[in-house]
Structures are given as C-alpha cells and as structure tokens.
C-alpha cells in the first residue's frame, strides 16, 4: 500500500476539518465533496482529516489517498484505486475493487477527481455512485469545481475558501521563517497572493533564503506568478502555472469562458453582474457559469471575481481579443466620464459608491486607453475623476500624472492644462498648498496660450483659495477680484458665486460678520440658479459660523444641520466633517464635553478617510482640550503636531505649543554625599 502523505499544518481551517471528521465517523458516512479553486488547499484539508486521531483509530491502515491526476477515464481511475489499495490489476477490476472495499470499513480519498470526471463524465459519475454505496466506505472527493458530480448522495459541500490574511501570514512564516515576522512588507507581499495556499507556499520557499522581503517584492512586481514555481518540479504542487492550466485547459472550459476569463483578468475589482452582458454581449452569463463551475472565478457582493494569482497569471498568459479589450476600455472610461463629474453635485454620493467599487478597474482601463493611438478620451476620463478623488478620499492622483504625460506627448495644451489644474485641485483639498500653488501657476499660462478664460479664472481662484487658507487675506481678496470679471465675461455663474463665497470667508475671518452675511446671501441664489448644491451648502455653513461667533447656538446648529445632508448628497466628505465638527464646537461652548467629544471623533474619522492633514490636526487639537487625562491630551497634541508639520505649517505648530506647553523635566535628585570615614 502506498504510504499516506504526511499530516499538513492547519491555519484557520480547524472547524472545516472537524466538520469532515464528524462525517467520516458517522454511521453510515455520507460521501463528502470537497470543492474549491486551484491551489486553494483542498488536499491539505482532506489530509488533515485523514490524520485526525479519531479517524486513524477507527480506520487504521485502511485510509487510502488516491491521486487522480493521471486518470483520464473511469477505467483508469479504477486502476489508480486498485494500485493504492494493493489489488492486483486483473480483468473485471471494478468488481474486484468493490469486493475488496466491502470487507472492512475504509476511508477512500479521491484527490483531484475532476480529471477523470471532466474527461469521462458519465462513466466517472457511475463509478463514484457505486463507491459511495459500498457499506462501511467513507468516500471523499476533492474537485476543482463549484458543484460536485451527479450520482452520489453527497452530504453538504465543503467549500474551501482562501486563507484570511492573519492565517496566510502564519502559513507563510511557517516556511519562510520567523525572521520575516517584523518585515514591513510582510502584509503587502502575502496579501498580494490572495490567500491562495499554493501561492503562499511557493513564495515562502523563495523567501526562506532571503534576508528580507524587499527583493522578493520587487521581483513580484515585475514577474508576478512567474515567480511561483520550484525549479525542476513541473507539477501542480510545484508550479502554480501547471495548477492553473489544469483548470483553464480542462474539458469543461469553453471558448466563451476563456474569453470572459481574459477580460476579467484585466479588471482588479472584478465584474459587476449587471456589466457582464456589456463586456461580452449575449454570451457572458453562460461563460460566467462555466468559470464558476471550474473554480477559476467566484462571486462576491454581486461581482464575478478572480483570485489575485489567477488574475495575474491569466493577464500575463492569455491576452483578450482586441474587440473584447476595446469594449472593456470603452465601458470603464464611459463610467468615469459619466459619473466622475457628478461627484460634488446632486447624486454625488451614489456616484461615489459606484466609482469606488470599480476604481482599480477604471484606472486600469484608462491606462490601456492612454496607450491607444488617440488617448484623448482616456485623458479626459482621468480629468473627470478629479472631483471624485477630491471629495471622496478614494483613489490617488497617479492616473492624472499619467494622463498629463500623454497630453504632453500629444502636444495638447488644453488637456495638459486640465490635468495640471486638476492635480492642483486635489492638492488644495488635502492642504498641500505649495504643491497646489505650483500646479495652478503651471497651468495658468497654458490656459492663456489656448485662450481658455474659464481655465484661467479657475486657476486664479484656486490661488486665491490658497492665500486665504494661509491667512493672506489681502492677496486672496485681490485674486478673487481678478477672477470674478473673467467668470462674468463668460457668464459662468458657478465661478462667480464661488468667488463671492470666498470673499465671504475672508470677511468672516476678519470678524466683519455683516459683510460676510451679505456676501453669502449674494452667492446663495447664484448657486441655486445653476444647481450648485455644494456651494449652497458652503454658504449655509458660513452663515452658521457667523451665528456661532455671535453665540446664537440654536441658529448655528440649525444651519449646520441643514448643510450636512447637502454635503452628503453631493459626496463632499470634507464639508460633511466640517459641519459635524462645528456641531461639536457648539456642544463644547455649552460645556457638554461628552457630546463634543463624540462629534469631534466622528469628524476625525472622516478627515482621516480623505487624508486631510490640516483638519486632522484641528480635530486632535479640539480633542486635546477636552481630554480625560494628561496622557490622552499629550497624544492628541503630538498627532496634531505631526499632521501640521506634514503640510509645512509651523505657524499652527507654534500655536499648539503655546496652548499646550511641554511640562518641565523632572528635577534630578542629588545623590547624598558619603560620610567621611
């Protein structure tokens, strides 16, 4: 009898193994289907149950592990079973095998049973049914599939899922060594493997001889799944490509399923079920069913997804048909162009949710579009995402940097100016004022060169926004007054209203409350004329600030509470957080510290979500003022200091240190002098 493979280590799958063990010990034992993706650990789970002391005690040496990879027919599978249980290969072999298994209770594990099932479906199902009916035989079958074969009266499916990150790291370190446990790239590298145990095992073997994970991560970024193979071992357990190809090249795969697989490999966020027919018209639903059946794809939250290593391998090995690729690029670019400009306007919250769910895929398709002969549509799509990145806190500006380079290569001054100004808008929202100023000053002459008055006015207004945030009110006012006639010249009411609102901010900062109120009330109807809900909300917040300064707390609260849902509606997280923080200020002025703390902490979470350092520092400063003890206060002060130093605001840090001076160092106690002998 072939030697039983050794017991594997389990990482977070003890409950699954316990469930299998209970079924093996049942009387009678029901046949157990163990399903899952390629390389997911079906064999590991099966062997762990095989080696359980209770199973070993009941079945002893009659625990048979049959590798089905070589068997491409039911007859060949019968031969593999016979060799495993040491039955002589003679005519009428199936009857001999059945008779032998009937003698004494046994466990029969058919590993990778999909190989004969796919190649010789009906006969294999007949054989499995017969094996499952032998009294005393506990049958297990591991299958790369989403459903078990027909025939046997299977118990509930055991579906083996990817490892969670905490368990994946334990599995990795068990092979790679504890020396990597504190490596700063551990989470990143292991996380990139998608919880796939085979990928984790192969990567860990590579890491075992490395001093750290930096070099390996660099290689992964360049080679991806090419790394996941052991030299000289061209089997499914030694080369992840072999494991994947067993599923991709299997009998159940269809040409349409392979097409959909290649499309899905382009899309890191998977495919929303509602988008399947758009990406592969009339064929996608059946193709998706096949991919699920062979466990190359799975469903999660209404999306068809591929595990990361599968996606990386397919993307590098199976390029999609040109028409399929172009259709995907067009769809996701249209998504960005349609929904991106909605963020910051009515419906912005819903647009944010949709864009965030597909952001990685959208950016991937924009990058493919940038490489096209005419990249202008992709450049415009990157620009259209600006307000989404600004207001939601999702995404980065990297796609705009790429788009700007292509606009330069195309010698398209206008698109290049739009990209640069968009980078300035994002930097301004994140209080990166020096970067924002540099971008606006770079875009301004480009707009003038192409005679784009709106772009010119937007840059000038942006410079004014920077000036008032840096407390240079005279410069800010001059810049708003320079931009205002440009907006009026082209009849742009939104820009005009934004300038007037900006002047209201300055009047408020100068404590000229009457002037500030007049300016907000002048801007408000202009915003309403053009449906500018965001500007309207900003005016309401400004009017609330006036009432707060005048200690009319009830009026201020009503205005903040009226503005908050508008900010939420348009998807402006910063505006929403500012309203919540202002409600905390009211609670603090009324000495309700618990309510104030709750509001400040809620606002802080929103500021942290959009990575806005100025407001993060301001929230921590407020929390320091009402901290429960000195340690808590000092922690808030230190975090505020770091946030403000990160954006080059020593003025704010100086204010902070003046309000919260460091305690004097403790006096050193003198050692007593030794008495003279």
XYZ file of C-alpha atoms in Angstrom, residues 128-672:
545
model
C -18.411 7.375 -7.873
C -22.015 6.376 -7.244
C -21.001 2.756 -6.836
C -18.145 3.587 -4.464
C -20.425 5.783 -2.343
C -22.875 2.899 -1.893
C -20.356 0.367 -0.515
C -21.273 -0.233 3.172
C -18.585 0.990 5.541
C -16.696 3.038 2.941
C -16.297 6.740 3.744
C -15.761 8.464 0.394
C -14.164 11.896 -0.014
C -13.505 13.598 -3.339
C -11.617 16.861 -3.841
C -12.746 18.574 -7.037
C -11.864 21.840 -8.760
C -15.453 22.795 -9.235
C -18.340 24.819 -7.946
C -20.585 21.769 -7.786
C -19.989 18.030 -7.246
C -20.588 15.305 -9.866
C -24.063 13.836 -10.248
C -24.833 10.426 -8.818
C -23.634 10.029 -5.230
C -25.903 11.186 -2.407
C -23.335 13.784 -1.345
C -23.569 15.490 2.006
C -23.427 19.287 2.129
C -20.486 20.600 0.126
C -17.259 21.532 1.905
C -16.167 24.698 0.080
C -12.520 25.591 0.751
C -12.056 29.365 0.667
C -8.879 31.492 0.585
C -6.982 31.989 3.827
C -7.587 35.165 5.764
C -4.564 37.444 5.955
C -3.728 36.567 9.565
C -3.719 32.833 8.736
C -1.943 33.397 5.421
C 0.903 35.150 7.259
C 1.207 32.278 9.725
C 1.382 29.789 6.841
C 3.999 31.916 5.100
C 6.186 32.334 8.186
C 5.981 28.623 8.986
C 8.027 28.021 5.816
C 9.869 31.305 5.267
C 10.981 31.617 8.876
C 10.158 33.856 11.811
C 12.940 36.237 10.722
C 10.368 37.861 8.392
C 7.672 38.331 11.053
C 8.510 42.016 11.607
C 9.251 42.835 7.955
C 7.290 45.914 6.879
C 6.463 44.258 3.534
C 5.013 41.073 5.057
C 1.365 42.154 4.824
C 1.868 43.590 1.342
C 3.608 40.547 -0.112
C 1.365 37.925 1.481
C -1.740 40.000 0.755
C -0.852 40.061 -2.950
C -1.165 36.258 -3.032
C -4.918 36.419 -2.427
C -4.991 33.859 0.394
C -4.130 31.050 -2.055
C -2.196 28.427 -0.041
C -0.219 27.070 -3.010
C 0.949 30.561 -3.935
C 1.815 31.265 -0.288
C 3.795 28.029 -0.019
C 5.787 28.630 -3.199
C 6.519 32.251 -2.272
C 7.531 31.255 1.256
C 10.075 28.765 -0.124
C 11.659 31.626 -2.073
C 11.633 33.874 0.995
C 13.277 31.286 3.241
C 16.712 32.106 1.816
C 16.195 35.880 1.624
C 17.470 38.296 4.311
C 14.290 40.389 3.954
C 11.270 40.689 1.667
C 12.263 43.821 -0.287
C 13.976 41.988 -3.130
C 11.216 39.434 -3.400
C 8.537 42.127 -3.537
C 10.490 43.913 -6.272
C 10.606 40.665 -8.267
C 6.886 40.044 -7.705
C 6.048 43.484 -9.084
C 7.918 42.590 -12.280
C 7.267 38.867 -12.683
C 4.129 38.101 -10.666
C 3.152 34.432 -10.963
C 6.307 33.596 -12.950
C 7.972 33.507 -9.529
C 5.649 30.843 -8.193
C 7.402 27.731 -9.393
C 10.084 25.453 -7.969
C 12.879 24.664 -10.427
C 12.679 21.151 -11.816
C 9.231 20.422 -10.337
C 6.706 20.747 -13.141
C 3.684 19.506 -11.224
C 0.575 21.236 -9.904
C 2.160 21.417 -6.441
C 5.500 22.768 -7.656
C 4.430 25.211 -10.368
C 1.365 27.380 -9.993
C 1.064 27.661 -13.781
C 0.562 23.887 -14.002
C -2.147 24.085 -11.342
C -3.972 26.875 -13.153
C -3.628 25.224 -16.558
C -5.344 22.082 -15.296
C -8.462 24.221 -14.892
C -8.002 26.516 -17.902
C -7.350 23.593 -20.234
C -9.983 21.322 -18.715
C -12.767 19.674 -20.687
C -15.467 21.838 -19.111
C -13.933 25.112 -20.283
C -15.494 26.708 -23.374
C -14.151 29.311 -25.832
C -16.529 31.932 -24.415
C -15.472 31.137 -20.855
C -11.836 31.654 -21.875
C -12.767 34.995 -23.465
C -14.530 36.142 -20.295
C -11.593 34.903 -18.199
C -9.208 37.083 -20.247
C -11.489 40.104 -19.845
C -11.863 39.559 -16.092
C -8.074 39.339 -15.751
C -7.876 42.986 -16.849
C -10.180 44.114 -14.040
C -8.805 44.091 -10.465
C -12.225 44.864 -8.977
C -13.976 42.042 -10.801
C -17.096 42.491 -12.922
C -20.424 43.714 -11.592
C -23.037 41.138 -12.595
C -25.028 43.870 -14.341
C -21.980 44.660 -16.519
C -21.350 41.111 -17.744
C -23.513 41.384 -20.852
C -21.956 44.734 -21.695
C -18.465 43.242 -21.674
C -19.365 40.016 -23.523
C -22.766 40.527 -25.198
C -25.187 37.588 -25.228
C -22.586 35.084 -24.019
C -21.419 36.321 -20.629
C -23.907 34.589 -18.340
C -23.120 31.107 -19.637
C -19.397 31.891 -19.710
C -19.562 33.064 -16.100
C -21.372 29.869 -15.118
C -18.544 27.808 -16.617
C -15.855 29.842 -14.820
C -17.647 29.321 -11.532
C -18.025 25.612 -12.243
C -14.272 25.115 -12.771
C -13.489 27.440 -9.828
C -11.470 29.930 -11.839
C -13.923 32.637 -10.764
C -16.196 33.199 -7.804
C -18.981 35.570 -6.794
C -18.642 38.198 -4.091
C -21.037 41.069 -3.342
C -22.708 40.904 -6.732
C -19.443 40.648 -8.668
C -17.614 37.962 -10.604
C -14.027 37.906 -9.324
C -10.748 36.093 -9.877
C -8.285 35.356 -7.093
C -5.294 37.667 -7.432
C -2.758 34.987 -8.502
C -5.217 33.597 -11.073
C -5.798 37.096 -12.433
C -2.068 37.837 -12.610
C -1.361 34.562 -14.408
C -4.185 34.915 -16.937
C -3.355 38.578 -17.633
C 0.230 37.620 -18.468
C -0.622 34.480 -20.449
C -3.974 34.943 -22.184
C -4.452 38.329 -23.825
C -8.086 39.180 -24.590
C -9.324 39.525 -28.124
C -8.900 43.076 -29.412
C -12.652 43.676 -29.643
C -13.141 42.437 -26.062
C -10.343 44.650 -24.765
C -11.668 47.726 -26.582
C -15.182 47.074 -25.269
C -13.899 46.892 -21.690
C -11.825 50.053 -22.089
C -14.769 51.940 -23.568
C -17.160 50.789 -20.834
C -14.993 51.829 -17.877
C -13.868 55.081 -19.465
C -17.533 55.926 -20.047
C -18.231 55.093 -16.401
C -15.562 57.578 -15.275
C -16.693 60.262 -17.719
C -20.361 59.903 -16.799
C -20.166 59.596 -13.013
C -16.968 61.478 -12.185
C -18.399 64.979 -12.785
C -21.494 64.098 -10.717
C -19.433 63.927 -7.506
C -19.763 67.328 -5.866
C -23.219 67.788 -7.385
C -26.650 66.241 -6.787
C -26.319 62.451 -6.851
C -22.641 62.622 -5.934
C -22.982 60.189 -3.027
C -24.391 57.432 -5.264
C -21.800 58.159 -7.954
C -19.046 57.868 -5.345
C -20.242 54.421 -4.254
C -20.293 53.159 -7.857
C -16.920 54.627 -8.786
C -15.231 53.446 -5.592
C -16.356 49.865 -6.229
C -14.712 49.848 -9.680
C -11.881 52.322 -9.146
C -8.950 49.950 -9.701
C -10.594 48.583 -12.843
C -11.426 52.086 -14.104
C -7.833 53.207 -13.639
C -6.532 50.052 -15.336
C -8.770 50.665 -18.363
C -7.851 54.362 -18.512
C -4.189 53.339 -18.634
C -4.941 50.980 -21.519
C -6.810 53.826 -23.202
C -3.840 56.157 -22.732
C -1.720 53.744 -24.790
C -4.172 53.915 -27.728
C -3.447 55.804 -30.929
C -5.760 58.593 -29.768
C -5.548 58.845 -25.962
C -7.701 61.967 -25.648
C -10.801 60.132 -24.359
C -8.732 58.404 -21.687
C -7.084 61.693 -20.697
C -10.499 63.327 -20.354
C -11.729 60.396 -18.240
C -8.786 60.841 -15.857
C -9.665 64.529 -15.567
C -13.332 63.674 -14.980
C -12.337 61.690 -11.869
C -10.848 64.794 -10.203
C -13.825 65.732 -8.037
C -14.327 62.083 -7.073
C -10.746 61.935 -5.757
C -11.032 65.379 -4.132
C -14.288 64.911 -2.305
C -14.450 61.200 -1.546
C -10.911 60.477 -0.346
C -10.727 57.424 -2.613
C -8.023 56.944 -5.205
C -4.836 58.844 -5.867
C -3.661 61.422 -8.342
C -1.372 58.926 -10.131
C -3.751 58.469 -13.069
C -3.697 62.240 -13.634
C 0.102 62.249 -13.669
C 0.000 59.568 -16.366
C -2.663 61.435 -18.332
C -0.634 64.646 -18.169
C 2.383 62.902 -19.720
C 0.285 61.616 -22.618
C -1.270 65.060 -23.129
C 2.253 66.494 -23.323
C 3.278 63.816 -25.836
C 0.200 64.663 -27.917
C 1.097 68.355 -27.679
C -2.440 69.025 -26.469
C -2.012 72.153 -24.360
C -5.619 72.332 -23.225
C -5.829 68.757 -21.934
C -2.416 69.139 -20.344
C -3.586 72.311 -18.570
C -6.725 70.495 -17.356
C -4.593 67.660 -15.929
C -2.257 70.039 -14.136
C -5.088 72.156 -12.701
C -6.856 69.000 -11.534
C -3.697 67.995 -9.688
C -3.776 71.431 -8.080
C -7.408 70.992 -7.017
C -6.610 67.672 -5.332
C -3.544 69.093 -3.584
C -5.573 72.087 -2.342
C -8.265 69.804 -0.901
C -5.541 67.952 1.018
C -3.982 71.199 2.323
C -0.811 70.629 0.250
C -0.665 74.333 -0.517
C 2.814 74.579 -2.018
C 2.065 71.754 -4.448
C -1.307 73.288 -5.328
C 0.225 76.708 -5.966
C 2.854 75.168 -8.221
C 0.195 73.361 -10.259
C -2.033 76.418 -10.701
C 0.931 78.564 -11.712
C 1.970 75.915 -14.237
C -1.491 75.575 -15.752
C -2.293 79.309 -15.881
C -0.044 80.283 -18.837
C -1.152 77.175 -20.746
C -4.795 78.271 -20.452
C -3.845 81.772 -21.566
C -1.954 80.311 -24.512
C -5.084 78.474 -25.740
C -7.367 81.391 -24.805
C -9.389 79.378 -22.259
C -10.874 82.034 -19.977
C -12.649 79.523 -17.712
C -9.456 77.578 -17.047
C -7.600 80.850 -16.427
C -10.250 82.033 -13.962
C -10.284 78.685 -12.151
C -6.511 78.813 -11.636
C -6.643 82.383 -10.320
C -9.475 81.492 -7.951
C -7.508 78.428 -6.803
C -4.562 80.666 -5.954
C -6.991 82.853 -4.000
C -8.217 79.813 -2.075
C -4.627 79.006 -1.110
C -3.995 82.572 0.022
C -7.000 82.730 2.366
C -6.178 79.327 3.822
C -2.677 80.651 4.550
C -4.255 83.743 6.198
C -3.015 86.127 3.474
C -6.401 87.780 3.162
C -5.329 90.791 1.098
C -3.752 88.570 -1.550
C -6.764 86.255 -1.532
C -9.180 89.155 -1.995
C -7.136 90.551 -4.879
C -7.098 87.170 -6.616
C -10.849 86.696 -6.222
C -11.390 90.179 -7.620
C -9.156 89.252 -10.567
C -11.041 86.042 -11.302
C -14.542 87.469 -10.826
C -14.732 89.567 -14.053
C -13.385 86.632 -16.069
C -16.246 84.468 -14.820
C -18.727 87.246 -15.568
C -17.262 87.749 -19.041
C -18.067 84.143 -19.986
C -21.333 84.145 -17.982
C -20.157 81.401 -15.621
C -22.452 81.821 -12.615
C -20.879 78.960 -10.657
C -17.408 80.512 -10.757
C -18.856 83.925 -9.935
C -20.704 82.519 -6.924
C -17.586 80.674 -5.709
C -15.568 83.902 -5.782
C -18.243 85.779 -3.849
C -18.441 82.938 -1.331
C -14.640 83.084 -0.971
C -14.879 86.787 -0.199
C -17.441 85.864 2.455
C -14.886 83.540 4.080
C -12.397 86.399 4.258
C -14.943 88.811 5.757
C -15.813 86.178 8.362
C -12.142 85.628 9.246
C -11.819 89.395 9.689
C -14.878 89.335 12.000
C -16.841 91.538 9.612
C -19.967 89.492 10.138
C -22.371 91.851 8.389
C -20.260 91.895 5.217
C -19.823 88.143 5.356
C -23.594 87.621 5.647
C -24.258 89.897 2.661
C -21.698 88.032 0.536
C -23.085 84.598 1.423
C -26.605 85.795 0.737
C -25.431 87.196 -2.618
C -23.799 83.916 -3.615
C -26.634 81.633 -2.459
C -29.178 82.446 -5.235
C -26.462 82.155 -7.888
C -25.646 78.650 -6.670
C -29.339 77.776 -6.712
C -29.716 79.056 -10.278
C -27.099 76.580 -11.541
C -27.988 73.735 -9.188
C -24.787 74.220 -7.212
C -25.742 72.285 -4.088
C -22.146 72.176 -2.870
C -21.811 75.955 -2.998
C -25.191 76.338 -1.323
C -24.045 74.023 1.468
C -20.820 76.023 1.858
C -22.825 79.240 2.211
C -25.058 77.645 4.838
C -22.005 76.526 6.767
C -20.574 80.035 6.546
C -23.821 81.537 7.825
C -23.727 79.006 10.652
C -20.203 80.186 11.537
C -21.489 83.754 11.773
C -24.205 82.699 14.209
C -21.665 80.680 16.203
C -19.389 83.707 16.502
C -22.398 85.698 17.713
C -23.161 82.940 20.264
C -26.563 82.215 18.737
C -26.042 78.494 19.160
C -29.541 77.400 18.177
C -29.423 79.299 14.876
C -25.931 77.987 14.151
C -26.977 74.400 14.865
C -29.957 74.637 12.514
C -27.750 75.915 9.682
C -25.119 73.193 10.210
C -27.827 70.545 10.347
C -29.341 71.930 7.135
C -25.979 71.916 5.350
C -24.871 68.427 6.449
C -27.293 66.401 4.256
C -26.409 68.573 1.253
C -22.722 67.747 1.692
C -23.633 64.071 1.990
C -25.865 64.251 -1.073
C -23.071 65.591 -3.272
C -20.435 63.309 -1.741
C -18.239 66.001 -0.145
C -16.756 64.252 2.886
C -14.763 67.312 3.994
C -17.843 69.527 4.071
C -19.793 66.913 5.998
C -16.964 66.539 8.523
C -16.705 70.316 8.952
C -20.393 70.525 9.824
C -20.077 67.711 12.368
C -17.031 69.374 13.914
C -18.905 72.685 14.108
C -21.742 70.938 15.957
C -19.062 69.725 18.353
C -17.920 73.323 18.813
C -21.460 74.252 19.836
C -21.576 71.385 22.335
C -18.219 72.474 23.758
C -19.390 76.054 24.207
C -22.300 74.660 26.162
C -19.832 72.669 28.300
C -21.246 69.342 27.081
C -17.866 67.660 26.764
C -19.185 64.173 26.080
C -21.306 65.352 23.157
C -18.449 67.499 21.850
C -16.014 64.594 22.068
C -18.397 62.365 20.131
C -18.781 64.929 17.341
C -15.036 65.614 17.123
C -14.235 61.904 16.955
C -16.831 61.372 14.220
C -15.410 64.282 12.229
C -11.866 62.992 12.739
C -12.714 59.639 11.160
C -13.977 61.445 8.067
C -10.898 63.674 7.902
C -8.687 60.606 8.165
C -10.647 58.896 5.404
C -9.868 61.713 2.968
C -6.316 62.163 4.349
C -6.711 65.901 5.030
C -3.860 66.867 7.420
C -4.992 70.378 8.311
C -8.383 69.225 9.552
C -6.917 66.110 11.199
C -4.696 68.396 13.233
C -7.590 70.727 14.057
C -9.746 67.831 15.295
C -6.958 66.473 17.505
C -6.374 69.949 18.946
C -10.028 70.147 19.915
C -9.896 66.673 21.456
C -6.780 67.631 23.421
C -8.717 70.470 25.036
C -11.294 68.088 26.491
C -9.082 65.063 27.089
C -9.815 62.972 30.165
C -6.212 62.972 31.350
C -2.747 64.376 30.563
C -1.602 61.327 28.603
C -4.644 61.462 26.353
C -4.183 65.178 25.833
C -0.491 64.792 25.019
C -1.293 62.044 22.491
C -3.739 64.323 20.659
C -1.236 67.183 20.706
C 1.537 65.034 19.233
C -0.738 63.737 16.470
C -1.846 67.282 15.624
C 1.783 68.393 15.508
C 2.710 65.591 13.069
C -0.269 66.372 10.841
C 0.566 70.062 10.594
C 4.276 69.537 10.137
C 3.497 67.199 7.222
C 1.985 70.140 5.302
C 4.580 72.720 6.354
C 2.512 74.677 8.893
C 4.970 75.667 11.656
C 2.660 78.598 12.469
C -0.017 76.174 13.614
C 2.517 74.072 15.484
C 3.699 77.190 17.343
C 0.114 77.969 18.333
C -0.273 74.403 19.531
C 2.891 74.531 21.637
C 1.803 77.834 23.167
C -1.548 76.347 24.168
C -0.084 73.030 25.371
C 3.436 73.727 26.672
C 5.570 70.725 27.483
C 5.870 70.087 31.226
C 9.318 70.926 32.696
C 11.636 67.936 33.001
C 11.713 66.397 36.472
C 14.485 67.671 38.725
C 17.313 65.261 39.221
C 17.736 64.250 42.821
C 21.227 64.706 44.173
C 22.969 61.680 45.479
C 23.688 62.026 49.208
